[in-house]
Short mmCIF file of N, CA and C in Angstrom, two decimals:
data_model
loop_
_atom_site.label_atom_id
_atom_site.label_comp_id
_atom_site.label_asym_id
_atom_site.label_seq_id
_atom_site.Cartn_x
_atom_site.Cartn_y
_atom_site.Cartn_z
N MET A 1 10.31 43.52 2.97
CA MET A 1 9.28 43.07 2.11
C MET A 1 9.59 43.68 0.77
N ALA A 2 9.12 43.16 -0.43
CA ALA A 2 9.27 43.91 -1.72
C ALA A 2 8.49 45.18 -1.96
N ASN A 3 9.13 46.18 -2.58
CA ASN A 3 8.33 47.50 -2.59
C ASN A 3 7.92 47.66 -4.07
N HIS A 4 8.72 47.16 -5.18
CA HIS A 4 8.36 47.38 -6.55
C HIS A 4 7.10 46.39 -6.98
N LYS A 5 6.50 46.93 -7.81
CA LYS A 5 5.25 46.20 -8.41
C LYS A 5 5.63 44.76 -8.98
N SER A 6 6.74 44.79 -9.71
CA SER A 6 7.20 43.41 -10.18
C SER A 6 7.91 42.55 -9.16
N ALA A 7 8.34 43.26 -8.15
CA ALA A 7 8.91 42.32 -7.11
C ALA A 7 7.84 41.80 -6.02
N LEU A 8 6.74 42.60 -5.95
CA LEU A 8 5.47 42.04 -5.26
C LEU A 8 5.00 40.84 -5.95
N LYS A 9 4.74 40.93 -7.16
CA LYS A 9 4.34 39.96 -8.26
C LYS A 9 5.11 38.68 -8.11
N ARG A 10 6.32 38.89 -8.13
CA ARG A 10 7.41 37.61 -8.02
C ARG A 10 7.23 37.03 -6.66
N HIS A 11 6.96 37.65 -5.58
CA HIS A 11 6.70 37.29 -4.32
C HIS A 11 5.48 36.40 -4.33
N ARG A 12 4.50 36.75 -4.92
CA ARG A 12 3.05 36.16 -4.97
C ARG A 12 3.35 34.83 -5.74
N GLN A 13 4.08 34.98 -6.79
CA GLN A 13 4.33 33.73 -7.60
C GLN A 13 5.13 32.68 -6.95
N SER A 14 6.26 33.20 -6.36
CA SER A 14 7.08 32.18 -5.58
C SER A 14 6.30 31.54 -4.51
N GLN A 15 5.35 32.23 -3.69
CA GLN A 15 4.60 31.56 -2.73
C GLN A 15 3.55 30.48 -3.38
N VAL A 16 3.06 30.75 -4.40
CA VAL A 16 1.93 29.87 -5.11
C VAL A 16 2.94 28.59 -5.44
N ARG A 17 4.20 28.80 -6.04
CA ARG A 17 4.98 27.68 -6.57
C ARG A 17 5.40 26.90 -5.29
N ARG A 18 5.75 27.70 -4.20
CA ARG A 18 6.25 26.88 -3.13
C ARG A 18 5.19 25.92 -2.51
N MET A 19 3.91 26.36 -2.26
CA MET A 19 2.91 25.57 -1.98
C MET A 19 2.68 24.45 -2.74
N ARG A 20 2.79 24.68 -4.10
CA ARG A 20 2.41 23.67 -5.05
C ARG A 20 3.59 22.66 -4.99
N ASN A 21 4.94 22.97 -4.89
CA ASN A 21 5.81 21.94 -4.49
C ASN A 21 5.80 21.19 -3.45
N ARG A 22 5.24 21.87 -2.32
CA ARG A 22 5.18 21.16 -1.00
C ARG A 22 3.98 20.26 -1.04
N ILE A 23 3.12 20.33 -1.85
CA ILE A 23 1.74 19.33 -2.18
C ILE A 23 2.32 18.31 -2.79
N ASN A 24 3.04 18.57 -3.96
CA ASN A 24 3.50 17.47 -4.79
C ASN A 24 4.72 16.67 -3.98
N LYS A 25 5.48 17.15 -3.28
CA LYS A 25 6.33 16.54 -2.70
C LYS A 25 5.75 15.64 -1.34
N SER A 26 4.87 16.32 -0.85
CA SER A 26 4.36 15.43 0.42
C SER A 26 3.38 14.23 -0.15
N LYS A 27 2.76 14.46 -1.31
CA LYS A 27 2.37 13.20 -2.04
C LYS A 27 3.13 12.23 -2.38
N MET A 28 4.32 12.60 -2.65
CA MET A 28 5.41 11.70 -3.06
C MET A 28 5.91 10.89 -1.87
N ASN A 29 6.12 11.66 -0.85
CA ASN A 29 6.62 11.15 0.27
C ASN A 29 5.64 9.92 1.05
N THR A 30 4.42 10.41 0.87
CA THR A 30 3.34 9.64 1.35
C THR A 30 3.55 8.24 0.56
N VAL A 31 3.40 8.17 -0.76
CA VAL A 31 3.36 6.87 -1.38
C VAL A 31 4.72 6.14 -1.34
N VAL A 32 5.89 6.92 -1.06
CA VAL A 32 7.09 6.27 -0.57
C VAL A 32 7.11 5.43 0.84
N ARG A 33 6.51 6.09 1.64
CA ARG A 33 6.16 5.67 2.96
C ARG A 33 5.43 4.43 3.00
N ARG A 34 4.28 4.34 2.05
CA ARG A 34 3.50 3.05 2.09
C ARG A 34 4.24 1.94 1.60
N VAL A 35 5.15 2.28 0.64
CA VAL A 35 6.02 1.18 0.07
C VAL A 35 7.14 0.63 1.11
N GLU A 36 7.48 1.64 1.97
CA GLU A 36 8.39 1.38 3.22
C GLU A 36 7.66 0.39 4.21
N GLU A 37 6.48 1.06 4.65
CA GLU A 37 5.73 0.23 5.66
C GLU A 37 5.40 -1.26 5.10
N ALA A 38 5.26 -1.42 3.93
CA ALA A 38 4.95 -2.74 3.37
C ALA A 38 6.13 -3.61 3.53
N LEU A 39 7.31 -3.00 3.03
CA LEU A 39 8.63 -3.87 3.33
C LEU A 39 8.75 -4.24 4.64
N VAL A 40 8.67 -3.20 5.63
CA VAL A 40 8.87 -3.49 6.94
C VAL A 40 7.88 -4.52 7.63
N ALA A 41 6.65 -4.49 7.17
CA ALA A 41 5.53 -5.57 7.54
C ALA A 41 5.84 -6.87 6.86
N GLY A 42 6.60 -6.79 5.88
CA GLY A 42 7.03 -8.22 5.33
C GLY A 42 5.93 -8.56 4.27
N ALA A 43 5.05 -7.77 3.66
CA ALA A 43 3.92 -8.06 2.98
C ALA A 43 4.35 -7.73 1.41
N GLU A 44 4.70 -8.91 0.84
CA GLU A 44 5.35 -8.89 -0.46
C GLU A 44 4.42 -8.22 -1.61
N ASP A 45 3.09 -8.86 -1.69
CA ASP A 45 1.95 -8.31 -2.46
C ASP A 45 1.71 -6.76 -2.33
N ALA A 46 1.62 -6.45 -1.11
CA ALA A 46 1.37 -5.09 -0.61
C ALA A 46 2.63 -4.24 -1.13
N ALA A 47 3.73 -4.51 -1.12
CA ALA A 47 5.00 -3.87 -1.31
C ALA A 47 4.74 -3.65 -2.82
N GLN A 48 4.63 -4.75 -3.65
CA GLN A 48 4.45 -4.70 -5.19
C GLN A 48 3.56 -3.62 -5.72
N GLU A 49 2.05 -3.69 -4.95
CA GLU A 49 1.10 -2.91 -5.33
C GLU A 49 1.35 -1.44 -5.02
N ALA A 50 2.07 -1.20 -3.80
CA ALA A 50 2.44 0.12 -3.43
C ALA A 50 3.59 0.64 -4.32
N LEU A 51 4.49 -0.26 -4.85
CA LEU A 51 5.55 0.33 -5.61
C LEU A 51 4.79 0.65 -6.96
N LYS A 52 3.90 -0.08 -7.43
CA LYS A 52 3.34 0.36 -8.77
C LYS A 52 2.48 1.57 -8.76
N ILE A 53 2.03 1.93 -7.57
CA ILE A 53 1.37 3.20 -7.35
C ILE A 53 2.37 4.48 -7.30
N ALA A 54 3.54 4.05 -6.37
CA ALA A 54 4.60 4.97 -6.12
C ALA A 54 5.22 5.50 -7.45
N ILE A 55 5.70 4.66 -8.40
CA ILE A 55 6.64 4.76 -9.52
C ILE A 55 5.86 6.01 -10.42
N PRO A 56 4.61 5.93 -10.75
CA PRO A 56 4.13 7.28 -11.55
C PRO A 56 4.14 8.48 -10.63
N VAL A 57 3.69 8.41 -9.45
CA VAL A 57 3.67 9.56 -8.71
C VAL A 57 5.26 10.33 -8.51
N ILE A 58 6.23 9.43 -8.44
CA ILE A 58 7.60 9.99 -8.30
C ILE A 58 8.03 10.50 -9.63
N GLN A 59 7.57 9.88 -10.78
CA GLN A 59 7.86 10.43 -11.93
C GLN A 59 7.30 11.85 -12.35
N LYS A 60 6.08 11.70 -11.90
CA LYS A 60 5.20 13.09 -12.15
C LYS A 60 5.66 14.24 -11.35
N THR A 61 6.33 13.89 -10.06
CA THR A 61 6.72 15.02 -9.43
C THR A 61 7.92 15.57 -10.00
N ALA A 62 8.82 14.59 -10.54
CA ALA A 62 10.17 15.08 -11.12
C ALA A 62 9.62 15.86 -12.70
N GLY A 63 8.61 15.45 -13.27
CA GLY A 63 8.18 16.09 -14.22
C GLY A 63 7.50 17.44 -14.06
N LYS A 64 7.13 17.61 -12.86
CA LYS A 64 6.77 19.01 -12.51
C LYS A 64 7.77 20.10 -12.21
N GLY A 65 8.91 19.40 -12.09
CA GLY A 65 10.24 20.16 -11.58
C GLY A 65 10.41 20.13 -10.19
N THR A 66 9.41 19.78 -9.22
CA THR A 66 9.71 19.65 -7.89
C THR A 66 10.87 18.96 -7.41
N ILE A 67 11.31 17.95 -7.87
CA ILE A 67 12.68 17.20 -7.58
C ILE A 67 13.16 17.07 -8.99
N HIS A 68 14.51 16.83 -8.93
CA HIS A 68 15.35 16.70 -10.06
C HIS A 68 15.00 15.16 -10.63
N LYS A 69 15.18 15.10 -12.06
CA LYS A 69 14.81 13.69 -12.53
C LYS A 69 15.76 12.70 -12.20
N LYS A 70 16.87 12.90 -11.69
CA LYS A 70 17.93 11.81 -11.36
C LYS A 70 17.46 11.57 -9.98
N THR A 71 17.24 12.52 -9.30
CA THR A 71 16.54 12.10 -7.93
C THR A 71 15.33 11.09 -7.83
N ALA A 72 14.47 11.33 -8.76
CA ALA A 72 13.58 10.58 -8.95
C ALA A 72 13.92 9.13 -9.54
N SER A 73 14.61 9.26 -10.30
CA SER A 73 15.39 7.79 -10.94
C SER A 73 16.02 6.98 -9.81
N ARG A 74 16.72 7.81 -8.89
CA ARG A 74 17.37 7.04 -7.94
C ARG A 74 16.46 6.55 -6.85
N LYS A 75 15.40 7.31 -6.51
CA LYS A 75 14.48 7.00 -5.67
C LYS A 75 13.61 5.60 -6.13
N ILE A 76 13.36 5.63 -7.36
CA ILE A 76 12.55 4.36 -8.01
C ILE A 76 13.53 3.23 -7.99
N SER A 77 14.81 3.42 -8.26
CA SER A 77 15.61 2.45 -8.53
C SER A 77 15.82 1.80 -7.19
N ARG A 78 16.04 2.49 -6.04
CA ARG A 78 16.46 1.88 -4.70
C ARG A 78 15.08 1.18 -4.36
N LEU A 79 13.79 1.89 -4.43
CA LEU A 79 12.60 1.06 -4.01
C LEU A 79 12.50 -0.16 -4.75
N THR A 80 12.64 0.04 -5.89
CA THR A 80 12.50 -1.37 -6.64
C THR A 80 13.42 -2.40 -6.35
N GLY A 81 14.63 -2.01 -6.03
CA GLY A 81 15.57 -2.90 -5.58
C GLY A 81 15.29 -3.46 -4.37
N ARG A 82 14.74 -2.79 -3.47
CA ARG A 82 14.46 -3.17 -2.10
C ARG A 82 13.27 -4.22 -2.14
N VAL A 83 12.17 -3.89 -3.11
CA VAL A 83 11.04 -4.79 -3.32
C VAL A 83 11.38 -6.07 -4.00
N ASN A 84 12.34 -6.09 -4.95
CA ASN A 84 12.78 -7.42 -5.60
C ASN A 84 13.65 -8.01 -4.59
N ARG A 85 14.45 -7.62 -3.87
CA ARG A 85 15.04 -8.45 -2.74
C ARG A 85 14.37 -9.05 -1.80
N MET A 86 13.11 -8.50 -1.59
CA MET A 86 12.13 -9.05 -0.78
C MET A 86 11.45 -10.34 -1.36
N MET A 87 11.24 -10.27 -2.70
CA MET A 87 10.55 -11.38 -3.31
C MET A 87 11.34 -12.58 -3.38
N PRO A 88 10.75 -13.78 -3.17
CA PRO A 88 11.55 -14.94 -3.44
C PRO A 88 11.65 -15.29 -4.78
N ILE A 89 12.89 -16.08 -5.01
CA ILE A 89 13.16 -16.31 -6.55
C ILE A 89 12.57 -17.49 -7.03
N ALA A 90 11.69 -17.41 -7.91
CA ALA A 90 10.96 -18.47 -8.39
C ALA A 90 11.64 -19.38 -9.55
#
């Protein structure tokens, strides 16, 4: 455990940041899971709606620095591709 006053403060700050990152990442994983569940169920409309909700959440998570911006972009791209492949060509 840290002994200096500044090290104790740094420890407290890192705990707060870790919890904040965990909350943000958990929220993101939940919306991604909802898209994947809709894809597995074969519900096209539900998958589209879940994707519309998921994209801003993923971008917000990257904006807060919890995940890297390119990781967010990759996740969005892969989810969008999976949803688009599911949709029939009109």
